[in-house]
Short mmCIF file of N, CA and C and ligand atoms in Angstrom, two decimals:
data_model
loop_
_atom_site.label_atom_id
_atom_site.label_comp_id
_atom_site.label_asym_id
_atom_site.label_seq_id
_atom_site.Cartn_x
_atom_site.Cartn_y
_atom_site.Cartn_z
N MET A 1 -14.72 -2.46 -0.68
CA MET A 1 -13.40 -2.51 -0.09
C MET A 1 -13.12 -0.88 0.30
N ASN A 2 -12.66 -0.85 1.51
CA ASN A 2 -12.40 0.70 1.80
C ASN A 2 -11.27 1.28 1.33
N ALA A 3 -11.51 2.29 1.09
CA ALA A 3 -10.37 3.24 0.36
C ALA A 3 -9.67 4.36 1.38
N PHE A 4 -9.11 4.53 1.52
CA PHE A 4 -7.78 5.11 2.71
C PHE A 4 -7.18 6.52 2.30
N ILE A 5 -6.77 7.53 2.70
CA ILE A 5 -6.21 8.68 2.79
C ILE A 5 -5.37 8.90 3.57
N ALA A 6 -3.52 8.70 3.69
CA ALA A 6 -3.10 8.39 4.95
C ALA A 6 -2.86 10.24 5.13
N ASP A 7 -2.29 10.44 6.36
CA ASP A 7 -1.70 12.20 6.66
C ASP A 7 -0.16 11.87 6.33
N ALA A 8 0.26 12.82 6.45
CA ALA A 8 1.78 13.14 6.04
C ALA A 8 2.66 12.41 6.97
N MET A 9 2.54 11.90 8.27
CA MET A 9 3.16 10.95 9.14
C MET A 9 3.22 9.55 9.09
N LEU A 10 2.49 9.06 7.73
CA LEU A 10 2.17 8.25 7.80
C LEU A 10 2.44 7.33 6.69
N GLY A 11 3.72 7.77 6.18
CA GLY A 11 4.10 7.11 4.93
C GLY A 11 4.55 6.02 4.99
N LYS A 12 5.13 5.46 6.17
CA LYS A 12 5.54 4.02 6.14
C LYS A 12 4.22 3.14 6.08
N LEU A 13 3.25 3.55 6.79
CA LEU A 13 2.20 2.49 6.92
C LEU A 13 1.55 2.61 5.85
N ALA A 14 1.05 3.78 5.14
CA ALA A 14 0.50 3.71 3.74
C ALA A 14 1.42 3.03 2.95
N ARG A 15 2.39 2.64 2.34
CA ARG A 15 3.67 1.85 1.96
C ARG A 15 3.36 0.65 2.20
N TRP A 16 3.22 0.41 3.41
CA TRP A 16 2.92 -1.10 3.84
C TRP A 16 1.39 -1.88 3.49
N MET A 17 0.72 -0.82 3.15
CA MET A 17 -1.07 -0.98 3.11
C MET A 17 -0.81 -1.45 1.44
N ARG A 18 -0.24 -0.48 0.97
CA ARG A 18 0.01 -0.68 -0.56
C ARG A 18 0.33 -2.20 -1.15
N VAL A 19 1.61 -2.71 -0.27
CA VAL A 19 1.71 -3.95 -0.16
C VAL A 19 1.26 -4.88 -0.26
N MET A 20 -0.25 -4.49 0.68
CA MET A 20 -0.92 -5.40 0.80
C MET A 20 -2.16 -5.00 -0.17
N GLY A 21 -2.21 -4.21 -0.94
CA GLY A 21 -3.07 -4.19 -2.14
C GLY A 21 -4.32 -3.22 -1.46
N CYS A 22 -4.03 -2.27 -0.62
CA CYS A 22 -5.00 -1.40 -0.22
C CYS A 22 -4.99 -0.32 -0.97
N ASP A 23 -5.88 0.50 -1.10
CA ASP A 23 -6.17 1.61 -2.12
C ASP A 23 -5.78 2.61 -1.13
N VAL A 24 -4.76 3.41 -1.10
CA VAL A 24 -4.20 4.37 0.09
C VAL A 24 -3.22 5.30 -0.41
N GLU A 25 -4.08 6.35 -0.22
CA GLU A 25 -3.57 7.78 -0.87
C GLU A 25 -2.38 8.41 0.09
N TYR A 26 -1.17 9.09 -0.41
CA TYR A 26 -0.65 9.14 0.23
C TYR A 26 -0.10 10.71 -0.03
N PHE A 27 0.37 11.93 0.37
CA PHE A 27 0.68 12.94 -0.23
C PHE A 27 2.05 13.40 0.89
N PRO A 28 2.97 13.69 0.85
CA PRO A 28 4.12 13.96 1.79
C PRO A 28 3.50 15.15 2.55
N GLU A 29 3.08 15.90 1.82
CA GLU A 29 3.07 17.32 1.88
C GLU A 29 1.58 18.12 1.67
N ILE A 30 0.57 18.02 2.67
CA ILE A 30 -0.67 18.15 2.39
C ILE A 30 -1.37 18.82 3.49
N SER A 31 -1.98 20.12 3.36
CA SER A 31 -2.59 20.63 4.71
C SER A 31 -3.91 19.51 5.44
N ASP A 32 -3.79 20.10 6.29
CA ASP A 32 -5.60 19.34 6.73
C ASP A 32 -6.08 19.43 6.19
N ARG A 33 -6.68 20.90 5.69
CA ARG A 33 -7.94 21.25 5.29
C ARG A 33 -7.97 20.42 3.60
N ALA A 34 -7.09 20.47 3.14
CA ALA A 34 -6.35 19.49 1.83
C ALA A 34 -7.18 18.14 2.07
N LEU A 35 -6.39 17.50 3.02
CA LEU A 35 -6.54 16.33 3.32
C LEU A 35 -8.03 15.71 3.41
N SER A 36 -8.49 16.56 4.27
CA SER A 36 -10.02 16.82 4.84
C SER A 36 -11.18 16.60 3.61
N ASP A 37 -10.63 17.77 2.86
CA ASP A 37 -11.60 17.59 1.83
C ASP A 37 -11.52 16.66 0.41
N ARG A 38 -10.31 16.24 0.31
CA ARG A 38 -10.06 14.98 -0.41
C ARG A 38 -10.62 14.00 -0.24
N ALA A 39 -10.81 13.47 1.47
CA ALA A 39 -10.95 12.34 2.15
C ALA A 39 -12.76 12.24 1.70
N LYS A 40 -13.24 13.44 1.91
CA LYS A 40 -14.81 13.54 1.81
C LYS A 40 -15.49 13.50 0.52
N CYS A 41 -14.54 13.92 -0.60
CA CYS A 41 -15.20 14.14 -2.20
C CYS A 41 -14.60 12.85 -2.64
N SER A 42 -13.64 12.02 -2.14
CA SER A 42 -13.56 10.89 -2.76
C SER A 42 -13.51 9.59 -1.68
N LYS A 43 -14.68 9.88 -0.31
CA LYS A 43 -14.70 8.77 0.11
C LYS A 43 -14.19 7.78 0.80
N ARG A 44 -13.03 8.39 1.40
CA ARG A 44 -11.79 7.69 1.70
C ARG A 44 -11.71 7.64 3.51
N ILE A 45 -11.20 7.15 3.77
CA ILE A 45 -10.79 7.20 5.63
C ILE A 45 -9.53 7.78 5.80
N ILE A 46 -9.63 8.71 6.61
CA ILE A 46 -8.51 9.57 6.60
C ILE A 46 -7.89 8.67 7.81
N LEU A 47 -6.52 8.19 7.57
CA LEU A 47 -5.59 7.59 8.61
C LEU A 47 -4.96 8.72 9.28
N THR A 48 -4.80 8.71 10.70
CA THR A 48 -4.35 9.76 11.06
C THR A 48 -3.61 9.64 12.56
N ARG A 49 -2.65 10.29 13.04
CA ARG A 49 -1.99 10.29 14.46
C ARG A 49 -2.55 11.35 14.97
N ASP A 50 -3.63 12.14 14.21
CA ASP A 50 -3.36 13.47 15.06
C ASP A 50 -4.93 13.48 15.39
N THR A 51 -5.02 13.60 16.93
CA THR A 51 -6.12 13.74 17.68
C THR A 51 -7.45 14.70 17.52
N ARG A 52 -6.20 15.72 17.14
CA ARG A 52 -7.26 17.07 16.82
C ARG A 52 -8.14 17.04 15.40
N LEU A 53 -7.47 16.41 14.17
CA LEU A 53 -7.99 16.00 13.28
C LEU A 53 -9.47 15.10 13.25
N VAL A 54 -9.35 14.19 13.97
CA VAL A 54 -10.13 13.41 14.10
C VAL A 54 -11.51 13.89 14.83
N GLN A 55 -11.09 14.67 15.83
CA GLN A 55 -12.34 15.54 16.54
C GLN A 55 -13.19 16.45 15.42
N GLN A 56 -12.46 17.00 14.48
CA GLN A 56 -13.11 18.08 13.72
C GLN A 56 -14.32 17.46 13.15
N LYS A 57 -15.22 18.29 12.81
CA LYS A 57 -16.51 18.10 12.52
C LYS A 57 -16.37 17.42 11.23
N ILE A 58 -15.98 18.04 10.36
CA ILE A 58 -15.70 17.56 8.96
C ILE A 58 -14.95 16.11 8.92
N ASN A 59 -14.38 15.58 9.35
CA ASN A 59 -13.61 14.07 9.59
C ASN A 59 -14.67 13.28 10.58
N ARG A 60 -15.57 13.60 11.12
CA ARG A 60 -15.82 12.51 12.47
C ARG A 60 -16.26 11.53 11.86
N ASP A 61 -16.95 11.28 10.57
CA ASP A 61 -17.90 10.03 10.57
C ASP A 61 -16.66 9.33 9.54
N ASN A 62 -15.39 9.93 8.87
CA ASN A 62 -14.61 9.00 8.36
C ASN A 62 -13.15 9.25 8.54
N ALA A 63 -12.33 9.37 10.36
CA ALA A 63 -11.07 9.70 10.15
C ALA A 63 -11.25 8.42 11.34
N PHE A 64 -9.87 8.06 11.38
CA PHE A 64 -9.30 6.71 12.19
C PHE A 64 -7.90 7.37 13.02
N LEU A 65 -8.12 7.13 14.27
CA LEU A 65 -6.95 7.57 14.54
C LEU A 65 -6.17 6.34 14.49
N VAL A 66 -5.02 6.35 14.32
CA VAL A 66 -3.45 5.32 14.55
C VAL A 66 -3.04 5.49 15.24
N ILE A 67 -2.54 4.54 16.61
CA ILE A 67 -1.99 4.57 17.29
C ILE A 67 -0.56 3.95 16.87
N GLY A 68 0.63 4.59 18.06
CA GLY A 68 1.49 3.76 17.89
C GLY A 68 2.51 4.64 16.61
N ASP A 69 3.80 4.47 17.23
CA ASP A 69 4.84 5.30 16.67
C ASP A 69 5.45 4.66 15.44
N HIS A 70 5.46 3.73 15.46
CA HIS A 70 6.30 2.57 14.69
C HIS A 70 5.31 1.77 13.81
N TYR A 71 5.69 2.20 12.21
CA TYR A 71 4.61 1.02 11.33
C TYR A 71 4.10 -0.03 12.03
N PRO A 72 4.99 -0.71 12.27
CA PRO A 72 4.54 -2.42 12.56
C PRO A 72 3.27 -2.23 13.63
N ASP A 73 3.25 -1.49 14.33
CA ASP A 73 2.27 -1.43 15.51
C ASP A 73 1.14 -0.78 14.77
N GLN A 74 1.38 0.47 13.88
CA GLN A 74 0.27 0.97 13.02
C GLN A 74 -0.50 -0.14 12.11
N LEU A 75 0.20 -1.04 11.55
CA LEU A 75 -0.09 -1.94 10.64
C LEU A 75 -1.08 -2.72 11.23
N ARG A 76 -0.82 -3.69 12.59
CA ARG A 76 -1.58 -4.26 13.24
C ARG A 76 -2.82 -3.72 13.56
N GLN A 77 -2.47 -2.43 13.88
CA GLN A 77 -4.01 -1.81 14.41
C GLN A 77 -4.90 -1.82 13.09
N VAL A 78 -4.24 -1.08 11.57
CA VAL A 78 -5.38 -1.17 10.99
C VAL A 78 -5.86 -2.54 10.00
N VAL A 79 -4.75 -3.50 10.26
CA VAL A 79 -5.33 -4.95 9.85
C VAL A 79 -6.60 -5.51 10.64
N GLU A 80 -5.93 -4.78 11.56
CA GLU A 80 -7.37 -5.85 12.63
C GLU A 80 -8.74 -4.86 12.53
N ALA A 81 -8.38 -3.59 12.46
CA ALA A 81 -9.59 -2.61 12.18
C ALA A 81 -10.52 -2.91 11.38
N PHE A 82 -9.88 -2.87 10.29
CA PHE A 82 -10.47 -2.99 8.99
C PHE A 82 -11.02 -4.30 8.01
N ALA A 83 -10.52 -5.14 9.31
CA ALA A 83 -10.38 -6.54 8.52
C ALA A 83 -9.61 -6.99 7.03
N ILE A 84 -8.59 -6.61 7.19
CA ILE A 84 -7.92 -6.94 5.92
C ILE A 84 -7.17 -8.10 5.95
N ASP A 85 -7.36 -8.24 4.45
CA ASP A 85 -6.69 -10.21 4.14
C ASP A 85 -5.15 -9.10 3.78
N PRO A 86 -3.85 -9.36 4.51
CA PRO A 86 -2.96 -9.14 3.89
C PRO A 86 -2.52 -9.53 2.53
N PHE A 87 -2.98 -10.78 2.42
CA PHE A 87 -2.24 -11.79 1.19
C PHE A 87 -3.16 -11.18 -0.26
N LYS A 88 -4.49 -10.80 0.16
CA LYS A 88 -5.66 -10.96 -0.92
C LYS A 88 -4.95 -10.22 -1.93
N GLY A 89 -4.79 -9.29 -1.77
CA GLY A 89 -4.81 -8.51 -2.97
C GLY A 89 -2.90 -7.86 -3.00
N PHE A 90 -2.43 -8.96 -2.20
CA PHE A 90 -0.86 -8.88 -1.88
C PHE A 90 0.00 -8.04 -3.57
N LEU A 91 0.76 -6.98 -3.17
CA LEU A 91 1.37 -6.71 -4.50
C LEU A 91 0.47 -6.38 -5.61
N SER A 92 -0.74 -5.70 -5.69
CA SER A 92 -1.59 -5.76 -6.96
C SER A 92 -1.60 -4.30 -7.08
N ARG A 93 -0.79 -3.49 -6.76
CA ARG A 93 -0.94 -2.29 -6.59
C ARG A 93 0.52 -1.65 -6.76
N CYS A 94 0.36 -0.57 -7.67
CA CYS A 94 2.08 0.28 -7.44
C CYS A 94 2.08 0.93 -6.27
N LEU A 95 3.32 0.55 -5.46
CA LEU A 95 4.05 1.03 -4.51
C LEU A 95 3.96 3.10 -4.34
N ARG A 96 4.16 3.11 -5.66
CA ARG A 96 4.58 4.71 -6.01
C ARG A 96 3.30 5.63 -5.65
N CYS A 97 2.82 4.97 -7.04
CA CYS A 97 1.51 5.91 -7.30
C CYS A 97 -0.29 5.03 -6.80
N ASN A 98 0.01 4.08 -6.23
CA ASN A 98 -1.12 3.74 -5.47
C ASN A 98 -2.02 3.04 -6.24
N MET A 99 -1.49 3.05 -8.07
CA MET A 99 -2.71 2.73 -9.16
C MET A 99 -2.42 1.02 -9.13
N PRO A 100 -3.88 0.34 -9.51
CA PRO A 100 -3.71 -1.07 -9.45
C PRO A 100 -2.84 -1.23 -10.57
N LEU A 101 -2.04 -2.56 -10.63
CA LEU A 101 -0.94 -2.84 -11.87
C LEU A 101 -1.96 -3.77 -12.31
N VAL A 102 -1.25 -3.88 -13.74
CA VAL A 102 -1.96 -4.78 -14.96
C VAL A 102 -0.96 -5.56 -15.27
N SER A 103 -1.51 -6.52 -16.06
CA SER A 103 -0.53 -7.66 -16.57
C SER A 103 0.00 -6.87 -17.59
N ILE A 104 0.85 -7.40 -18.19
CA ILE A 104 1.72 -7.32 -19.56
C ILE A 104 2.42 -8.03 -20.02
N ALA A 105 2.35 -8.30 -21.60
CA ALA A 105 3.03 -9.23 -22.34
C ALA A 105 4.58 -9.19 -22.23
N LYS A 106 5.43 -10.54 -22.12
CA LYS A 106 7.02 -10.64 -22.08
C LYS A 106 7.49 -10.05 -23.29
N ASN A 107 6.47 -10.45 -24.27
CA ASN A 107 7.56 -9.79 -25.83
C ASN A 107 7.17 -8.55 -25.96
N GLY A 108 8.16 -7.67 -26.17
CA GLY A 108 7.61 -6.33 -25.97
C GLY A 108 8.73 -5.80 -24.81
N LEU A 109 9.07 -6.43 -23.80
CA LEU A 109 10.09 -6.10 -22.73
C LEU A 109 11.06 -6.21 -23.03
N ALA A 110 11.63 -6.31 -23.79
CA ALA A 110 13.15 -6.89 -24.10
C ALA A 110 13.75 -5.66 -24.26
N GLY A 111 15.06 -5.51 -23.59
CA GLY A 111 15.41 -4.02 -23.51
C GLY A 111 14.91 -2.89 -22.62
N LYS A 112 13.89 -3.35 -22.11
CA LYS A 112 13.34 -2.42 -21.18
C LYS A 112 13.55 -3.20 -19.77
N ILE A 113 13.89 -4.42 -19.36
CA ILE A 113 14.16 -4.56 -18.28
C ILE A 113 15.59 -5.18 -18.34
N PRO A 114 16.14 -5.17 -17.13
CA PRO A 114 17.99 -6.34 -17.23
C PRO A 114 17.52 -7.67 -18.19
N TYR A 115 18.48 -7.93 -18.52
CA TYR A 115 18.35 -8.87 -19.69
C TYR A 115 18.38 -10.05 -18.62
N TYR A 116 18.68 -10.19 -17.44
CA TYR A 116 18.49 -11.57 -16.78
C TYR A 116 17.28 -12.36 -16.18
N VAL A 117 16.52 -10.21 -15.84
CA VAL A 117 15.40 -10.90 -15.25
C VAL A 117 14.33 -11.14 -16.64
N PHE A 118 14.65 -10.51 -17.93
CA PHE A 118 13.74 -10.98 -18.91
C PHE A 118 13.63 -12.82 -19.20
N GLU A 119 15.08 -13.15 -18.93
CA GLU A 119 15.62 -14.88 -19.08
C GLU A 119 15.14 -15.29 -18.18
N THR A 120 14.59 -15.12 -17.19
CA THR A 120 14.32 -15.65 -15.95
C THR A 120 12.98 -15.77 -15.25
N GLN A 121 12.03 -14.60 -15.80
CA GLN A 121 11.32 -14.38 -15.08
C GLN A 121 9.88 -14.54 -16.44
N ASP A 122 8.65 -14.49 -15.97
CA ASP A 122 7.83 -14.89 -17.13
C ASP A 122 6.29 -13.83 -16.67
N ARG A 123 6.26 -13.74 -15.70
CA ARG A 123 5.14 -12.83 -15.23
C ARG A 123 5.56 -11.34 -15.30
N PHE A 124 4.94 -10.33 -15.95
CA PHE A 124 5.10 -8.84 -15.58
C PHE A 124 3.97 -8.18 -15.35
N GLU A 125 4.26 -7.27 -14.71
CA GLU A 125 3.02 -6.35 -14.46
C GLU A 125 3.57 -4.69 -14.74
N THR A 126 2.65 -4.26 -15.04
CA THR A 126 3.08 -2.69 -14.81
C THR A 126 1.62 -1.51 -14.54
N CYS A 127 2.30 -0.23 -13.91
CA CYS A 127 1.30 0.44 -13.66
C CYS A 127 0.96 1.58 -14.76
N SER A 128 -0.23 1.81 -14.80
CA SER A 128 -0.74 2.56 -15.93
C SER A 128 -0.20 3.85 -15.80
N GLN A 129 0.13 4.23 -14.40
CA GLN A 129 0.51 5.48 -14.27
C GLN A 129 1.77 6.14 -14.75
N CYS A 130 2.77 5.32 -14.05
CA CYS A 130 4.04 5.83 -13.84
C CYS A 130 5.03 4.76 -14.93
N ARG A 131 4.15 3.32 -15.22
CA ARG A 131 4.75 2.37 -16.31
C ARG A 131 5.97 1.55 -15.57
N LYS A 132 5.97 1.93 -14.38
CA LYS A 132 7.32 0.92 -13.85
C LYS A 132 6.72 -0.55 -13.77
N ILE A 133 7.83 -1.37 -14.36
CA ILE A 133 7.65 -2.87 -14.64
C ILE A 133 7.92 -3.63 -12.98
N TYR A 134 6.81 -4.47 -12.87
CA TYR A 134 7.01 -5.30 -11.92
C TYR A 134 7.26 -6.78 -11.96
N TRP A 135 8.07 -7.54 -11.72
CA TRP A 135 8.04 -8.64 -11.68
C TRP A 135 8.84 -9.16 -10.07
N LYS A 136 8.68 -10.47 -10.24
CA LYS A 136 9.01 -11.39 -8.60
C LYS A 136 10.32 -11.33 -8.36
N ALA A 137 10.81 -10.62 -7.47
CA ALA A 137 12.39 -10.35 -7.08
C ALA A 137 12.36 -10.74 -5.27
N THR A 138 13.60 -10.84 -5.28
CA THR A 138 13.87 -11.53 -3.78
C THR A 138 13.56 -10.68 -2.82
N HIS A 139 13.08 -9.16 -3.57
CA HIS A 139 12.41 -8.56 -2.58
C HIS A 139 11.08 -8.94 -2.13
N VAL A 140 10.55 -9.28 -3.24
CA VAL A 140 9.16 -9.96 -2.59
C VAL A 140 8.85 -11.06 -1.96
N GLU A 141 9.62 -11.95 -1.81
CA GLU A 141 9.74 -12.77 -0.48
C GLU A 141 10.05 -12.08 0.80
N GLN A 142 10.89 -10.86 0.65
CA GLN A 142 11.28 -10.28 2.20
C GLN A 142 10.36 -9.49 2.55
N MET A 143 9.47 -9.07 1.97
CA MET A 143 8.11 -8.23 1.88
C MET A 143 6.78 -9.15 2.69
N VAL A 144 7.22 -10.50 2.06
CA VAL A 144 6.05 -11.63 2.45
C VAL A 144 6.19 -11.79 4.02
N GLU A 145 7.74 -12.21 3.82
CA GLU A 145 7.94 -12.76 5.33
C GLU A 145 7.61 -11.31 6.56
N ARG A 146 8.69 -10.31 6.02
CA ARG A 146 8.14 -9.08 7.21
C ARG A 146 6.45 -9.17 7.09
N LEU A 147 5.82 -9.15 6.32
CA LEU A 147 4.67 -8.91 6.96
C LEU A 147 4.00 -10.45 7.62
N GLN A 148 4.26 -11.36 7.43
CA GLN A 148 4.40 -12.26 8.48
C GLN A 148 4.48 -12.29 9.66
N ASN A 149 5.85 -11.83 9.67
CA ASN A 149 6.49 -11.27 11.05
C ASN A 149 5.85 -10.18 11.98
N ILE A 150 5.36 -9.36 11.37
CA ILE A 150 4.35 -8.03 11.63
C ILE A 150 3.55 -8.63 12.18
N LEU A 151 2.63 -9.57 11.75
CA LEU A 151 1.04 -9.41 11.64
C LEU A 151 0.83 -10.88 12.96
N GLY A 152 2.25 -11.69 12.77
CA GLY A 152 1.75 -13.35 13.63
C GLY A 152 1.21 -13.79 12.47
N ILE A 153 1.75 -14.17 11.30
CA ILE A 153 0.87 -14.82 10.47
C ILE A 153 1.96 -16.25 9.77
N ASN A 154 1.43 -17.43 9.21
CA ASN A 154 2.22 -18.36 7.90
C ASN A 154 1.94 -18.30 6.84
N ARG A 155 0.52 -17.63 6.83
CA ARG A 155 -0.10 -17.88 5.59
C ARG A 155 0.98 -16.94 4.34
N MET A 156 0.53 -17.37 3.02
CA MET A 156 1.56 -16.94 2.13
C MET A 156 0.05 -16.39 1.04
N PRO A 157 0.82 -15.49 0.12
CA PRO A 157 -0.10 -14.66 -0.87
C PRO A 157 -1.08 -15.99 -1.31
N GLU A 158 -2.01 -15.32 -1.61
CA GLU A 158 -2.98 -16.15 -2.64
C GLU A 158 -2.49 -16.25 -4.11
N ARG A 159 -2.45 -15.16 -4.69
CA ARG A 159 -1.95 -15.00 -5.96
C ARG A 159 -0.22 -15.33 -6.21
N PRO A 160 0.00 -16.02 -6.84
CA PRO A 160 1.25 -16.11 -7.21
C PRO A 160 2.26 -14.54 -7.54
N ALA A 161 2.76 -14.26 -6.87
CA ALA A 161 3.24 -12.66 -6.63
C ALA A 161 4.53 -12.63 -7.38
ZN1 ZN B 201 2.98 3.94 -10.49
#
Protein backbone atom coordinates (compact mmCIF):
# COMPACT_ATOMS: atom_id res chain seq x y z
CA MET A 1 0.00 0.00 0.00
CA ASN A 2 1.27 3.47 -0.84
CA ALA A 3 2.41 5.81 1.87
CA PHE A 4 2.05 9.54 1.36
CA ILE A 5 3.20 12.88 2.64
CA ALA A 6 0.98 15.87 1.98
CA ASP A 7 2.27 19.40 1.53
CA ALA A 8 1.21 22.18 3.88
CA MET A 9 -1.72 23.25 1.67
CA LEU A 10 -3.40 19.86 1.82
CA GLY A 11 -4.36 19.46 5.47
CA LYS A 12 -7.98 18.64 4.78
CA LEU A 13 -7.09 16.12 2.11
CA ALA A 14 -4.60 14.49 4.48
CA ARG A 15 -7.21 14.23 7.21
CA TRP A 16 -9.81 12.66 4.94
CA MET A 17 -7.27 10.23 3.58
CA ARG A 18 -6.50 9.22 7.18
CA VAL A 19 -10.24 8.69 7.70
CA MET A 20 -9.98 6.15 4.85
CA GLY A 21 -7.04 4.51 6.62
CA CYS A 22 -4.30 5.84 4.33
CA ASP A 23 -0.84 6.43 5.74
CA VAL A 24 -0.46 10.19 5.18
CA GLU A 25 2.08 12.31 6.97
CA TYR A 26 1.25 15.97 7.26
CA PHE A 27 3.15 18.85 8.79
CA PRO A 28 1.44 22.25 8.64
CA GLU A 29 4.80 23.99 8.47
CA ILE A 30 7.44 22.16 6.51
CA SER A 31 9.90 23.54 3.97
CA ASP A 32 9.93 22.15 0.43
CA ARG A 33 13.40 20.80 1.06
CA ALA A 34 12.41 18.98 4.25
CA LEU A 35 9.31 17.62 2.55
CA SER A 36 11.34 16.25 -0.35
CA ASP A 37 13.99 14.72 1.91
CA ARG A 38 11.46 13.13 4.19
CA ALA A 39 9.52 11.69 1.25
CA LYS A 40 12.69 10.26 -0.24
CA CYS A 41 13.96 8.49 2.87
CA SER A 42 10.59 7.20 3.99
CA LYS A 43 9.60 6.22 0.43
CA ARG A 44 6.47 8.32 0.52
CA ILE A 45 4.60 9.86 -2.38
CA ILE A 46 4.40 13.63 -2.11
CA LEU A 47 0.92 15.03 -2.59
CA THR A 48 1.21 18.65 -3.61
CA ARG A 49 -0.61 21.51 -5.30
CA ASP A 50 2.75 22.98 -6.34
CA THR A 51 3.73 22.36 -9.97
CA ARG A 52 7.24 23.55 -9.28
CA LEU A 53 7.74 20.95 -6.57
CA VAL A 54 6.61 18.14 -8.86
CA GLN A 55 9.14 19.21 -11.47
CA GLN A 56 12.13 19.25 -9.15
CA LYS A 57 14.60 16.50 -9.91
CA ILE A 58 14.58 15.03 -6.40
CA ASN A 59 10.81 14.58 -6.53
CA ARG A 60 10.43 13.47 -10.09
CA ASP A 61 9.61 9.83 -9.34
CA ASN A 62 7.51 10.28 -6.26
CA ALA A 63 5.46 13.44 -6.47
CA PHE A 64 1.82 13.64 -7.43
CA LEU A 65 0.19 16.88 -8.53
CA VAL A 66 -3.14 17.38 -6.85
CA ILE A 67 -5.64 19.33 -8.93
CA GLY A 68 -8.47 21.31 -7.39
CA ASP A 69 -8.74 23.87 -4.64
CA HIS A 70 -11.26 21.99 -2.54
CA TYR A 71 -10.76 18.73 -0.71
CA PRO A 72 -13.71 16.84 -2.24
CA ASP A 73 -12.21 17.25 -5.72
CA GLN A 74 -8.76 16.42 -4.41
CA LEU A 75 -10.06 13.34 -2.63
CA ARG A 76 -11.80 12.03 -5.73
CA GLN A 77 -8.64 12.50 -7.75
CA VAL A 78 -6.40 10.71 -5.26
CA VAL A 79 -8.83 7.83 -4.68
CA GLU A 80 -9.00 7.22 -8.40
CA ALA A 81 -5.31 7.66 -9.15
CA PHE A 82 -4.13 5.32 -6.41
CA ALA A 83 -7.10 2.92 -6.53
CA ILE A 84 -7.85 3.48 -2.85
CA ASP A 85 -10.71 1.52 -1.34
CA PRO A 86 -12.28 4.22 0.82
CA PHE A 87 -13.76 1.84 3.35
CA LYS A 88 -11.21 -0.94 3.58
CA GLY A 89 -9.25 0.68 6.35
CA PHE A 90 -11.95 3.10 7.42
CA LEU A 91 -11.03 4.75 10.72
CA SER A 92 -8.12 2.41 11.37
CA ARG A 93 -5.69 5.26 11.93
CA CYS A 94 -5.39 8.14 14.39
CA LEU A 95 -6.65 11.28 12.67
CA ARG A 96 -4.22 13.38 14.70
CA CYS A 97 -0.99 11.37 14.51
CA ASN A 98 -1.46 9.04 11.53
CA MET A 99 -0.65 6.03 13.74
CA PRO A 100 -2.56 2.75 13.26
CA LEU A 101 -5.16 2.27 16.00
CA VAL A 102 -5.04 -0.76 18.27
CA SER A 103 -7.92 -2.44 20.07
CA ILE A 104 -8.16 -1.75 23.75
CA ALA A 105 -10.11 -3.67 26.40
CA LYS A 106 -13.16 -1.99 27.85
CA ASN A 107 -12.42 -2.81 31.47
CA GLY A 108 -9.75 -0.32 32.42
CA LEU A 109 -11.46 2.51 30.59
CA ALA A 110 -13.91 3.36 33.37
CA GLY A 111 -13.33 6.94 34.40
CA LYS A 112 -11.22 7.69 31.33
CA ILE A 113 -14.16 8.16 29.00
CA PRO A 114 -17.60 9.68 29.50
CA TYR A 115 -19.89 7.46 31.58
CA TYR A 116 -22.56 7.35 28.87
CA VAL A 117 -20.02 6.13 26.31
CA PHE A 118 -18.75 3.45 28.70
CA GLU A 119 -22.31 2.26 29.26
CA THR A 120 -23.32 2.15 25.60
CA GLN A 121 -20.19 1.16 23.64
CA ASP A 122 -18.24 -2.11 23.64
CA ARG A 123 -15.49 -1.61 21.10
CA PHE A 124 -12.66 0.79 21.76
CA GLU A 125 -9.41 1.56 20.05
CA THR A 126 -6.50 3.73 20.97
CA CYS A 127 -3.55 5.49 19.36
CA SER A 128 -0.19 4.27 20.64
CA GLN A 129 1.25 7.75 20.22
CA CYS A 130 -1.28 10.27 21.61
CA ARG A 131 -3.34 7.71 23.62
CA LYS A 132 -6.59 9.19 22.37
CA ILE A 133 -9.40 6.69 22.78
CA TYR A 134 -11.71 6.12 19.82
CA TRP A 135 -15.20 4.67 19.77
CA LYS A 136 -18.13 4.72 17.41
CA ALA A 137 -20.05 7.95 17.79
CA THR A 138 -22.54 9.82 15.66
CA HIS A 139 -19.78 11.68 13.82
CA VAL A 140 -18.63 8.32 12.42
CA GLU A 141 -21.90 7.94 10.52
CA GLN A 142 -21.53 11.51 9.29
CA MET A 143 -18.06 10.72 7.98
CA VAL A 144 -19.36 7.64 6.16
CA GLU A 145 -22.10 9.71 4.55
CA ARG A 146 -19.69 12.48 3.62
CA LEU A 147 -17.34 10.01 1.92
CA GLN A 148 -20.25 8.35 0.11
CA ASN A 149 -21.39 11.73 -1.16
CA ILE A 150 -17.97 12.93 -2.22
CA LEU A 151 -17.05 9.69 -3.98
CA GLY A 152 -20.52 8.90 -5.31
CA ILE A 153 -20.77 5.44 -3.76
CA ASN A 154 -23.30 3.60 -1.61
CA ARG A 155 -21.07 1.05 0.04
CA MET A 156 -20.44 0.91 3.76
CA PRO A 157 -17.21 0.29 5.65
CA GLU A 158 -16.17 -3.40 5.74
CA ARG A 159 -15.23 -3.51 9.37
CA PRO A 160 -17.68 -2.47 12.04
CA ALA A 161 -16.55 1.07 12.66
ZN1 LIG B 1 -2.84 9.75 17.91
